[in-house]
Short mmCIF file of C-alpha atoms in Angstrom, two decimals:
data_model
loop_
_atom_site.label_atom_id
_atom_site.label_comp_id
_atom_site.label_asym_id
_atom_site.label_seq_id
_atom_site.Cartn_x
_atom_site.Cartn_y
_atom_site.Cartn_z
CA MET W 6 7.57 11.19 -4.90
CA ILE W 7 4.57 8.98 -5.73
CA PRO W 8 1.30 10.78 -4.94
CA PHE W 9 -0.45 9.60 -1.78
CA ASN W 10 -3.62 8.58 -3.60
CA VAL W 11 -1.68 6.36 -5.97
CA VAL W 12 -0.03 4.60 -3.03
CA PHE W 13 -3.41 4.02 -1.44
CA ARG W 14 -4.90 2.64 -4.65
CA LEU W 15 -1.98 0.32 -5.21
CA LEU W 16 -2.25 -0.98 -1.66
CA PHE W 17 -5.99 -1.43 -1.98
CA VAL W 18 -5.72 -3.34 -5.27
CA PHE W 19 -3.00 -5.59 -3.88
CA VAL W 20 -4.97 -6.40 -0.73
CA CYS W 21 -8.15 -7.14 -2.70
CA ALA W 22 -6.27 -9.32 -5.16
CA SER W 23 -4.72 -11.24 -2.28
CA ILE W 24 -8.02 -11.89 -0.59
CA VAL W 25 -10.09 -12.84 -3.62
CA THR W 26 -7.50 -15.28 -4.96
CA PRO W 27 -8.30 -18.81 -3.77
CA ILE W 28 -6.86 -18.95 -0.28
CA LYS W 29 -7.73 -22.38 1.04
CA ALA W 30 -4.96 -24.89 1.59
CA GLN W 31 -2.32 -22.40 0.54
CA ILE W 32 -1.69 -20.22 3.55
CA SER W 33 -0.87 -21.90 6.82
CA GLY W 34 -0.71 -18.69 8.89
CA TYR W 35 0.44 -19.37 12.42
CA GLN W 36 -0.72 -22.93 13.09
CA GLY W 37 -3.74 -22.30 10.93
CA LYS W 38 -4.61 -18.96 12.54
CA HIS W 39 -4.75 -15.92 10.29
CA PHE W 40 -6.31 -13.06 12.27
CA ILE W 41 -4.69 -10.91 14.96
CA PHE W 42 -6.39 -8.18 16.94
CA LYS W 43 -4.01 -5.76 18.61
CA THR W 44 -3.49 -2.31 20.00
CA ASP W 45 -0.52 0.03 19.78
CA MET W 46 0.88 0.87 23.22
CA THR W 47 2.92 3.82 21.93
CA CYS W 48 -0.33 5.68 21.32
CA TYR W 49 -0.96 5.63 25.07
CA ALA W 50 2.62 6.37 26.02
CA LEU W 51 3.53 9.06 23.52
CA ALA W 52 0.30 10.63 22.32
CA GLN W 53 -2.46 10.08 24.88
CA GLY W 54 -4.55 8.27 22.33
CA TYR W 55 -5.56 4.79 21.34
CA GLN W 56 -5.34 2.51 18.36
CA SER W 57 -6.99 -0.74 17.31
CA GLU W 58 -5.81 -2.95 14.51
CA LEU W 59 -6.94 -6.12 12.79
CA GLU W 60 -4.26 -8.01 10.91
CA LEU W 61 -4.88 -10.77 8.40
CA ALA W 62 -2.26 -13.10 6.95
CA VAL W 63 -3.24 -13.18 3.29
CA LEU W 64 -0.22 -14.82 1.68
CA ARG W 65 2.70 -16.91 2.87
CA LYS W 66 4.89 -13.87 3.30
CA VAL W 67 2.35 -11.07 3.29
CA SER W 68 -0.15 -9.81 5.77
CA THR W 69 -2.35 -6.77 5.71
CA SER W 70 -3.97 -4.81 8.48
CA PHE W 71 -6.68 -2.23 8.95
CA SER W 72 -6.49 0.13 11.88
CA TYR W 73 -8.16 3.06 13.51
CA ARG W 74 -6.16 5.56 15.57
CA TYR W 75 -7.03 8.54 17.71
CA ILE W 76 -4.28 10.73 19.10
CA ASP W 77 -4.22 13.88 21.15
CA GLN W 78 -0.64 15.02 21.04
CA SER W 79 1.20 18.12 22.17
CA TYR W 80 4.17 19.40 20.21
CA ALA W 81 6.73 22.01 21.01
CA LEU W 82 6.91 24.33 18.02
CA SER W 83 10.57 25.07 17.84
CA ARG W 84 10.39 28.24 15.78
CA ILE W 85 8.28 30.22 18.20
CA ALA W 86 8.75 28.07 21.28
CA ASN W 87 5.05 27.52 21.83
CA LEU W 88 2.88 24.47 22.12
CA ALA W 89 0.52 23.02 19.56
CA ASN W 90 -2.05 20.40 20.29
CA ILE W 91 -3.10 18.12 17.44
CA GLN W 92 -6.05 15.80 17.70
CA SER W 93 -6.38 13.43 14.81
CA LYS W 94 -8.48 10.45 13.87
CA ASN W 95 -7.42 8.29 11.00
CA VAL W 96 -7.85 4.91 9.41
CA ALA W 97 -4.85 3.12 8.00
CA LEU W 98 -4.11 0.30 5.65
CA MET W 99 -0.84 -1.49 6.18
CA LEU W 100 0.96 -4.05 4.08
CA LYS W 101 3.63 -6.21 5.69
CA MET W 102 6.12 -8.29 3.73
CA TYR W 103 7.74 -10.98 5.85
CA GLY W 104 11.29 -11.98 5.06
CA ASN W 105 11.60 -15.26 6.89
CA GLY W 106 11.33 -18.48 4.92
CA ALA W 107 11.17 -20.88 7.85
CA TYR W 108 8.22 -19.14 9.50
CA THR W 109 5.23 -17.92 7.59
CA ALA W 110 3.26 -14.71 8.09
CA PRO W 111 2.28 -13.39 10.60
CA ARG W 112 5.48 -14.21 12.49
CA GLY W 113 9.01 -12.89 12.00
CA GLU W 114 10.69 -9.80 10.67
CA TYR W 115 8.98 -7.68 8.07
CA VAL W 116 9.10 -4.47 6.11
CA TYR W 117 5.90 -2.50 6.03
CA LEU W 118 4.18 0.21 4.09
CA LYS W 119 1.38 2.09 5.77
CA TYR W 120 -1.02 4.58 4.35
CA ALA W 121 -3.38 6.50 6.61
CA ARG W 122 -5.96 9.17 6.02
CA GLY W 123 -8.17 11.06 8.38
CA LEU W 124 -9.14 14.34 9.96
CA ALA W 125 -7.40 16.51 12.48
CA SER W 126 -8.04 19.57 14.55
CA VAL W 127 -5.28 21.83 15.78
CA ASP W 128 -5.04 24.17 18.76
CA PHE W 129 -1.99 26.32 18.95
CA THR W 130 -0.77 29.61 20.26
CA GLN W 131 1.26 32.16 18.41
CA SER W 132 3.17 34.99 19.97
CA ILE W 133 2.45 38.50 18.77
CA ALA W 134 5.21 40.89 17.88
CA GLY W 135 5.26 43.48 20.64
CA GLY W 136 2.72 41.45 22.57
CA GLY W 137 2.45 41.96 26.30
CA THR W 138 2.87 45.69 25.88
CA ASN W 139 0.56 48.43 24.66
CA GLY W 140 -2.42 46.43 25.84
CA LEU W 141 -1.73 43.62 23.40
CA PRO W 142 -1.94 40.03 24.65
CA PRO W 143 1.35 38.10 24.46
CA PHE W 144 -0.22 35.17 22.57
CA VAL W 145 -3.17 34.47 20.34
CA ASN W 146 -4.92 31.09 20.45
CA TYR W 147 -6.01 29.52 17.19
CA THR W 148 -8.22 26.50 16.59
CA LEU W 149 -8.49 24.90 13.17
CA SER W 150 -10.64 21.86 12.63
CA SER W 151 -11.58 19.36 9.92
CA ILE W 152 -8.12 19.40 8.40
CA LYS W 153 -7.57 16.47 6.09
CA VAL W 154 -4.45 14.53 7.00
CA ARG W 155 -2.46 11.85 5.16
CA ASP W 156 0.38 9.69 6.41
CA VAL W 157 2.71 7.35 4.60
CA GLU W 158 5.15 5.23 6.56
CA LEU W 159 7.80 2.81 5.40
CA GLY W 160 9.70 0.77 7.93
CA TYR W 161 10.97 -2.42 9.46
CA GLY W 162 9.48 -4.45 12.28
CA MET W 163 9.28 -7.73 14.03
CA GLN W 164 6.26 -9.71 15.11
CA TYR W 165 6.58 -12.36 17.74
CA ILE W 166 3.94 -14.82 18.85
CA TRP W 167 4.18 -16.12 22.36
CA LEU W 168 2.44 -19.24 23.72
CA SER W 169 0.56 -19.59 20.42
CA ARG W 170 -1.82 -16.82 21.53
CA TRP W 171 -0.17 -13.53 22.46
CA CYS W 172 1.25 -11.30 19.79
CA PHE W 173 3.96 -8.65 20.17
CA ASP W 174 4.62 -6.39 17.24
CA MET W 175 7.36 -3.78 17.16
CA GLY W 176 8.33 -1.61 14.25
CA MET W 177 10.07 1.58 13.34
CA GLY W 178 10.01 3.53 10.12
CA LEU W 179 10.19 6.78 8.24
CA ASN W 180 6.96 8.70 8.34
CA TRP W 181 5.75 11.41 6.01
CA GLY W 182 2.74 13.28 7.36
CA ARG W 183 0.78 15.87 5.45
CA MET W 184 -1.93 18.29 6.45
CA LEU W 185 -4.00 19.25 3.45
CA ASP W 186 -4.79 22.78 4.48
CA GLU W 187 -3.68 25.88 2.68
CA ARG W 188 -4.10 28.33 5.54
CA SER W 189 -0.78 30.01 6.06
CA LEU W 190 -1.26 30.04 9.84
CA ILE W 191 -0.07 26.48 10.15
CA ASN W 192 2.38 26.41 7.27
CA ASP W 193 5.56 26.94 9.23
CA THR W 194 4.33 25.96 12.64
CA VAL W 195 2.12 22.90 12.86
CA LYS W 196 2.50 21.26 9.44
CA PRO W 197 6.16 20.30 9.89
CA VAL W 198 5.50 18.48 13.17
CA TYR W 199 2.50 16.40 12.14
CA GLY W 200 3.14 12.72 11.48
CA PRO W 201 6.09 11.08 13.25
CA ASN W 202 5.52 10.02 16.82
CA LEU W 203 9.09 9.34 17.93
CA TRP W 204 11.46 11.86 16.35
CA VAL W 205 10.39 14.81 14.23
CA LEU W 206 13.17 15.63 11.78
CA SER W 207 11.36 18.00 9.43
CA ASN W 208 12.06 21.03 11.63
CA ARG W 209 15.78 20.44 11.43
CA LEU W 210 15.69 19.59 7.75
CA ASP W 211 13.48 22.57 6.97
CA PHE W 212 10.77 20.45 5.35
CA GLU W 213 7.35 21.88 4.65
CA ASN W 214 5.49 18.76 5.87
CA GLY W 215 6.04 16.36 8.72
CA PHE W 216 8.90 13.95 8.34
CA GLY W 217 10.64 11.78 10.91
CA ILE W 218 10.78 8.46 12.65
CA SER W 219 7.68 6.71 13.87
CA ALA W 220 7.39 3.58 15.93
CA HIS W 221 4.78 1.15 17.09
CA LEU W 222 4.72 -1.37 19.87
CA SER W 223 1.57 -3.41 19.67
CA VAL W 224 0.22 -6.11 21.90
CA GLY W 225 -2.57 -8.36 20.78
CA LEU W 226 -4.25 -11.71 20.50
CA LEU W 227 -4.03 -14.29 17.77
CA LEU W 228 -7.69 -14.97 17.13
CA PHE W 229 -8.44 -17.70 14.58
CA MET M 14 11.15 19.28 31.66
CA ARG M 15 9.66 16.20 33.28
CA ASN M 16 7.64 15.39 30.14
CA LYS M 17 10.70 15.80 27.97
CA LEU M 18 12.70 13.49 30.19
CA LEU M 19 9.88 10.95 30.12
CA THR M 20 9.75 11.07 26.31
CA VAL M 21 13.51 10.52 26.06
CA VAL M 22 13.29 7.58 28.45
CA VAL M 23 10.38 6.07 26.49
CA LYS M 24 12.33 6.44 23.24
CA TYR M 25 15.44 4.85 24.70
CA ILE M 26 13.48 1.93 26.14
CA TYR M 27 11.66 1.51 22.86
CA VAL M 28 14.80 1.26 20.73
CA GLY M 29 16.37 -1.10 23.26
CA LEU M 30 13.28 -3.31 23.31
CA LEU M 31 13.19 -3.44 19.52
CA LEU M 32 16.81 -4.59 19.39
CA PHE M 33 16.13 -7.06 22.17
CA VAL M 34 13.08 -8.64 20.58
CA VAL M 35 14.62 -8.79 17.11
CA GLY M 36 17.71 -10.39 18.59
CA GLN M 37 15.99 -12.96 20.71
CA ALA M 38 13.11 -13.87 18.43
CA GLY M 39 15.36 -15.57 15.92
CA CYS M 40 13.67 -13.95 13.02
CA ARG M 41 16.07 -14.99 10.29
CA GLY M 42 15.40 -18.23 8.49
CA SER M 43 15.17 -20.05 5.21
CA LEU M 44 13.15 -22.78 3.52
CA TYR M 45 14.24 -25.06 0.66
CA ILE M 46 11.77 -27.43 -0.95
CA GLU M 47 12.45 -29.95 -3.70
CA LYS M 48 9.82 -32.32 -5.03
CA SER M 49 8.81 -34.51 -7.91
CA THR M 50 7.11 -32.93 -10.89
CA ASP M 51 3.92 -34.91 -10.28
CA TYR M 52 3.93 -34.29 -6.54
CA THR M 53 0.74 -32.24 -6.51
CA SER M 54 -1.18 -35.17 -7.97
CA GLN M 55 0.25 -37.51 -5.33
CA ALA M 56 -0.32 -35.18 -2.39
CA PRO M 57 -4.02 -36.08 -1.85
CA ASP M 58 -2.96 -39.73 -1.53
CA ILE M 59 -0.67 -38.96 1.41
CA LYS M 60 -3.21 -39.78 4.07
CA TYR M 61 -1.02 -42.14 6.01
CA LEU M 62 2.66 -41.51 6.63
CA VAL M 63 5.21 -43.52 8.58
CA SER M 64 7.97 -41.46 10.18
CA ILE M 65 11.05 -43.57 10.80
CA ASN M 66 12.69 -42.68 14.07
CA PRO M 67 12.56 -38.85 14.01
CA LEU M 68 15.92 -37.45 15.02
CA PHE M 69 16.43 -34.65 17.51
CA GLU M 70 20.02 -33.63 18.21
CA ILE M 71 21.51 -30.70 20.09
CA ILE M 72 25.21 -30.00 19.71
CA ASP M 73 26.52 -27.50 22.23
CA THR M 74 30.06 -26.56 21.26
CA ARG M 75 30.53 -24.54 24.45
CA LYS M 76 30.63 -27.70 26.53
CA ALA M 77 33.23 -30.43 26.85
CA ILE M 78 30.78 -33.08 25.67
CA ASP M 79 29.24 -31.65 22.52
CA LEU M 80 26.22 -33.89 22.09
CA GLN M 81 23.62 -33.14 24.75
CA TYR M 82 22.18 -36.63 25.28
CA ILE M 83 19.60 -35.85 27.93
CA ASN M 84 18.33 -32.69 26.23
CA SER M 85 18.27 -34.50 22.91
CA GLU M 86 16.31 -37.45 24.26
CA ASN M 87 13.73 -35.27 26.00
CA GLY M 88 13.54 -33.14 22.88
CA GLU M 89 13.04 -36.23 20.74
CA ILE M 90 9.95 -37.22 22.72
CA ALA M 91 8.54 -33.67 22.49
CA PHE M 92 9.37 -33.51 18.78
CA ALA M 93 7.54 -36.77 18.08
CA ASP M 94 4.49 -35.40 19.93
CA LEU M 95 4.60 -32.21 17.85
CA LEU M 96 4.74 -34.25 14.65
CA LEU M 97 1.71 -36.28 15.71
CA GLU M 98 -0.30 -33.22 16.80
CA ASN M 99 0.33 -31.24 13.63
CA ALA M 100 -0.18 -34.20 11.33
CA GLN M 101 -3.55 -34.75 12.95
CA LYS M 102 -4.46 -31.09 12.39
CA LYS M 103 -3.75 -31.51 8.68
CA GLN M 104 -5.66 -34.81 8.43
CA VAL M 105 -2.56 -36.95 7.98
CA LYS M 106 -2.44 -40.20 9.89
CA LEU M 107 1.12 -40.40 11.16
CA THR M 108 2.84 -43.37 12.73
CA VAL M 109 6.08 -42.51 14.47
CA ILE M 110 8.52 -45.38 14.79
CA ASP M 111 10.58 -44.45 17.84
CA ALA M 112 13.75 -46.54 18.13
CA ASN M 113 14.07 -45.70 21.82
CA ALA M 114 10.71 -47.26 22.59
CA LEU M 115 11.46 -50.56 20.86
CA ASN M 116 12.50 -53.78 22.54
CA LYS M 117 15.17 -56.19 21.37
CA ASN M 118 12.59 -58.51 19.82
CA ASP M 119 11.36 -55.85 17.46
CA THR M 120 13.19 -57.22 14.48
CA LEU M 121 11.20 -55.30 11.89
CA TYR M 122 12.88 -52.06 12.85
CA PHE M 123 16.42 -53.41 13.26
CA ASN M 124 16.34 -55.63 10.16
CA HIS M 125 14.35 -53.49 7.79
CA LEU M 126 13.50 -49.91 8.81
CA ALA M 127 16.95 -48.94 10.09
CA PRO M 128 18.75 -49.97 6.86
CA PHE M 129 15.87 -48.46 4.87
CA LYS M 130 16.41 -45.11 6.59
CA GLN M 131 20.12 -45.41 5.88
CA GLN M 132 19.37 -45.98 2.19
CA ILE M 133 17.14 -42.91 2.10
CA MET M 134 19.84 -40.74 3.67
CA GLN M 135 22.45 -42.06 1.26
CA ALA M 136 20.24 -41.47 -1.75
CA ASN M 137 19.52 -38.01 -0.45
CA PHE M 138 23.15 -37.00 -0.04
CA LEU M 139 24.90 -38.95 -2.78
CA GLN M 140 22.63 -38.55 -5.78
CA HIS M 141 23.16 -35.29 -7.57
CA ILE M 142 19.88 -34.18 -9.05
CA SER M 143 19.20 -31.60 -11.69
CA PHE M 144 15.99 -29.65 -11.68
CA THR M 145 13.37 -28.67 -14.18
CA GLN M 146 10.90 -25.85 -14.60
CA VAL M 147 7.27 -26.67 -13.91
CA GLU M 148 4.28 -24.46 -14.58
CA MET M 149 1.96 -25.41 -11.75
CA SER M 150 -1.00 -23.28 -12.69
CA ASN M 151 -1.93 -20.56 -15.09
CA ASN M 152 -2.12 -18.10 -12.25
CA TRP M 153 1.11 -16.16 -11.81
CA PHE M 154 -0.11 -14.68 -8.54
CA VAL M 155 -0.78 -18.09 -6.99
CA ASP M 156 2.54 -19.53 -8.19
CA ASN M 157 4.66 -16.66 -6.97
CA TRP M 158 2.90 -15.40 -3.87
CA MET M 159 0.86 -18.22 -2.39
CA ARG M 160 3.14 -21.19 -2.82
CA PRO M 161 6.52 -21.57 -1.19
CA ASP M 162 9.47 -21.45 -3.57
CA SER M 163 10.06 -25.01 -4.78
CA LYS M 164 12.37 -26.84 -7.12
CA TYR M 165 11.24 -29.85 -9.14
CA PHE M 166 13.39 -32.94 -9.74
CA LYS M 167 14.18 -33.65 -13.36
CA TYR M 168 14.54 -37.31 -12.33
CA ASN M 169 13.52 -38.32 -8.83
CA PRO M 170 16.30 -39.55 -6.51
CA SER M 171 15.85 -43.32 -6.32
CA ILE M 172 16.26 -45.89 -3.58
CA PRO M 173 16.65 -49.68 -3.96
CA PRO M 174 13.31 -51.29 -4.90
CA LEU M 175 13.69 -54.07 -2.36
CA TYR M 176 11.77 -52.11 0.30
CA SER M 177 8.47 -52.03 -1.58
CA TYR M 178 7.12 -54.81 0.64
CA LEU M 179 6.99 -52.30 3.53
CA SER M 180 3.88 -50.80 1.94
CA GLU M 181 2.11 -54.13 2.50
CA ILE M 182 3.18 -54.27 6.14
CA TYR M 183 2.26 -50.67 7.04
CA GLY M 184 -0.57 -50.14 4.60
CA THR M 185 0.97 -47.09 2.96
CA PRO M 186 3.73 -46.52 0.42
CA TYR M 187 4.73 -43.19 2.01
CA PHE M 188 7.57 -43.14 4.51
CA ALA M 189 9.24 -40.10 5.99
CA VAL M 190 12.57 -39.28 7.53
CA GLN M 191 12.27 -36.23 9.75
CA GLY M 192 14.58 -34.54 12.17
CA VAL M 193 15.80 -31.50 14.02
CA PHE M 194 19.44 -30.60 14.35
CA SER M 195 20.53 -27.70 16.52
CA VAL M 196 24.01 -26.24 17.01
CA VAL M 197 24.76 -23.92 19.92
CA GLU M 198 27.94 -21.83 19.84
CA ALA M 199 29.42 -19.04 21.90
CA LYS M 200 28.36 -15.68 20.55
CA LYS M 201 30.87 -13.56 18.69
CA ARG M 202 31.14 -9.82 19.39
CA ARG M 203 28.79 -10.18 22.34
CA TRP M 204 30.56 -7.34 24.17
CA LEU M 205 29.16 -5.00 21.52
CA TRP M 206 25.61 -5.59 22.79
CA LEU M 207 26.60 -4.83 26.32
CA PHE M 208 28.33 -1.66 25.19
CA LEU M 209 25.54 -0.42 22.89
CA VAL M 210 22.46 -1.11 25.05
CA PRO M 211 23.84 -1.89 28.51
CA PRO M 212 20.80 -3.04 30.50
CA ILE M 213 18.88 -4.75 27.73
CA GLY M 214 21.95 -5.96 25.86
CA LEU M 215 22.71 -8.18 28.82
CA TYR M 216 20.42 -10.82 27.34
CA GLN M 217 22.29 -10.72 24.05
CA PHE M 218 25.54 -10.87 25.98
CA ILE M 219 24.46 -14.09 27.65
CA LYS M 220 22.53 -15.64 24.76
CA PRO M 221 24.58 -18.02 22.58
CA GLU M 222 24.58 -18.26 18.80
CA VAL M 223 22.08 -20.92 17.74
CA LYS M 224 21.36 -22.45 14.37
CA THR M 225 18.57 -25.01 14.05
CA TYR M 226 17.57 -27.13 11.07
CA PHE M 227 14.33 -29.01 10.53
CA TYR M 228 14.15 -31.45 7.64
CA THR M 229 11.67 -33.86 6.06
CA ILE M 230 12.23 -36.41 3.31
CA ILE M 231 9.27 -38.38 1.91
CA VAL M 232 9.69 -41.60 -0.02
CA ASN M 233 7.25 -43.61 -2.09
CA VAL M 234 8.39 -47.22 -1.66
CA ARG M 235 6.20 -48.49 -4.50
CA SER M 236 7.97 -46.36 -7.04
CA SER M 237 11.21 -46.45 -4.98
CA GLU M 238 11.70 -42.71 -5.24
CA ILE M 239 12.18 -39.69 -3.03
CA ILE M 240 9.23 -37.52 -3.93
CA TYR M 241 9.62 -34.62 -1.50
CA ARG M 242 12.27 -33.06 0.68
CA GLU M 243 12.54 -29.84 2.60
CA VAL M 244 15.01 -28.12 4.91
CA ARG M 245 14.22 -25.16 7.12
CA SER M 246 16.80 -23.27 9.08
CA PHE M 247 16.39 -20.57 11.70
CA ASN M 248 18.62 -18.90 14.26
CA ASN M 249 16.89 -19.84 17.46
CA PHE M 250 16.54 -22.70 19.93
CA ALA M 251 14.73 -25.85 18.92
CA SER M 252 11.98 -25.18 21.43
CA LYS M 253 8.47 -26.52 21.17
CA HIS M 254 7.20 -23.03 20.50
CA ASN M 255 9.64 -22.42 17.65
CA LEU M 256 9.05 -25.78 16.01
CA ASN M 257 5.29 -25.94 16.30
CA SER M 258 4.28 -23.48 13.61
CA MET M 259 6.97 -24.77 11.25
CA ILE M 260 5.85 -28.37 11.52
CA TYR M 261 2.28 -27.25 10.91
CA ASP M 262 3.38 -25.38 7.80
CA SER M 263 5.44 -28.36 6.68
CA PHE M 264 2.40 -30.66 6.79
CA SER M 265 0.37 -27.96 5.02
CA ILE M 266 2.85 -27.98 2.16
CA ILE M 267 3.02 -31.80 2.11
CA LYS M 268 -0.75 -31.85 1.67
CA MET M 269 -0.79 -28.99 -0.84
CA SER M 270 -2.48 -30.40 -3.90
CA ARG M 271 -2.73 -27.26 -6.03
#
């Protein structure tokens, strides 16, 4: 697999190249409008968090977006049947490639590649062998903070613009989430669940890091 | 238990909504552009364009009478307005010659513009043109990512030179034939939608299969040549909302000088 940093650098170079290349008179956007400000509703519904995103149509079939996301999500840790709570803040860079020839970006179906990096803190409980007897507590609470996190997501979506102003963006993709922390406490418990917000598959597939299906459902405004 | 149920419901609704929006948004489409090799040098001169009787036709094969006259006529008026609005946004002065708004004394249209339009359509369909490679700029990125895919005529399709006098009458050598053509059919395998996503698939069950085409042909009457033509197709209704951004983009490309 391509290292995360390489993906980020490639994305960054592509976005910069797109923006610095002469743009005038080449990109029509949506009736001349290129910027969309939106928020992802799934963050509220699935993870008690929030997300803000600014999307810019940079080429006829390409747009890029920058976003900030905060989530506070609880996970059931299947192996020990306890709960973990992950709070994470990250910034993401997303590249969208639109497939429709009749419409130009930012409208239509697209495939996207997203790279996010940020920090997370984790609260979780772990049961103790023989806990609850001999004066031992049944669980121990752990809190780990300032864990570096990285996400890469590849998926398919659809952006629809209604009444020339309102934007609806839906997408679904495969998400790889990584926690860059070597402490063994979270190796088999929290690490495999971090990342996907819809279906976590890494537990079933016995993956070391988070892997699964993520989705977004964003609502926003077409600005200018 | 309640949270788990809620999450499952949210996931189900989400997947259903995604299918619904993708299905109804008509997100598949294509764009074909063909133009003369020196088009980019002519583009700045296209400040004034005459559109000859823009056509708007809806064919609904589900009904006994295929051609929807009333819808088509209302759509034709709305289409002409969209052309004017978007041309203005791109600094193109557009005159729309609407055959429905003419009176019987308007001989210029019946004697000259109508046969002229017929000649353009014939030249467009009957002349088989080969294409050539053109290096538009030295910038690969601009050519491949910022411009729409285009083909360049080896020899421009030609029309009879006898219409060159129209440039004197209208004050411009550039004339356009534009139109929208939409075909509505009964959907195939529509029961599948109802079976897969019962509540949300109802829309797909009811919604017909639609294919819409938008085309533009531009002629220079002084050189008696077709210099630009484009066809866009998409699988959605020919509504104002769906056409608006495409017409804007079409005028952007017409005015694209680099």
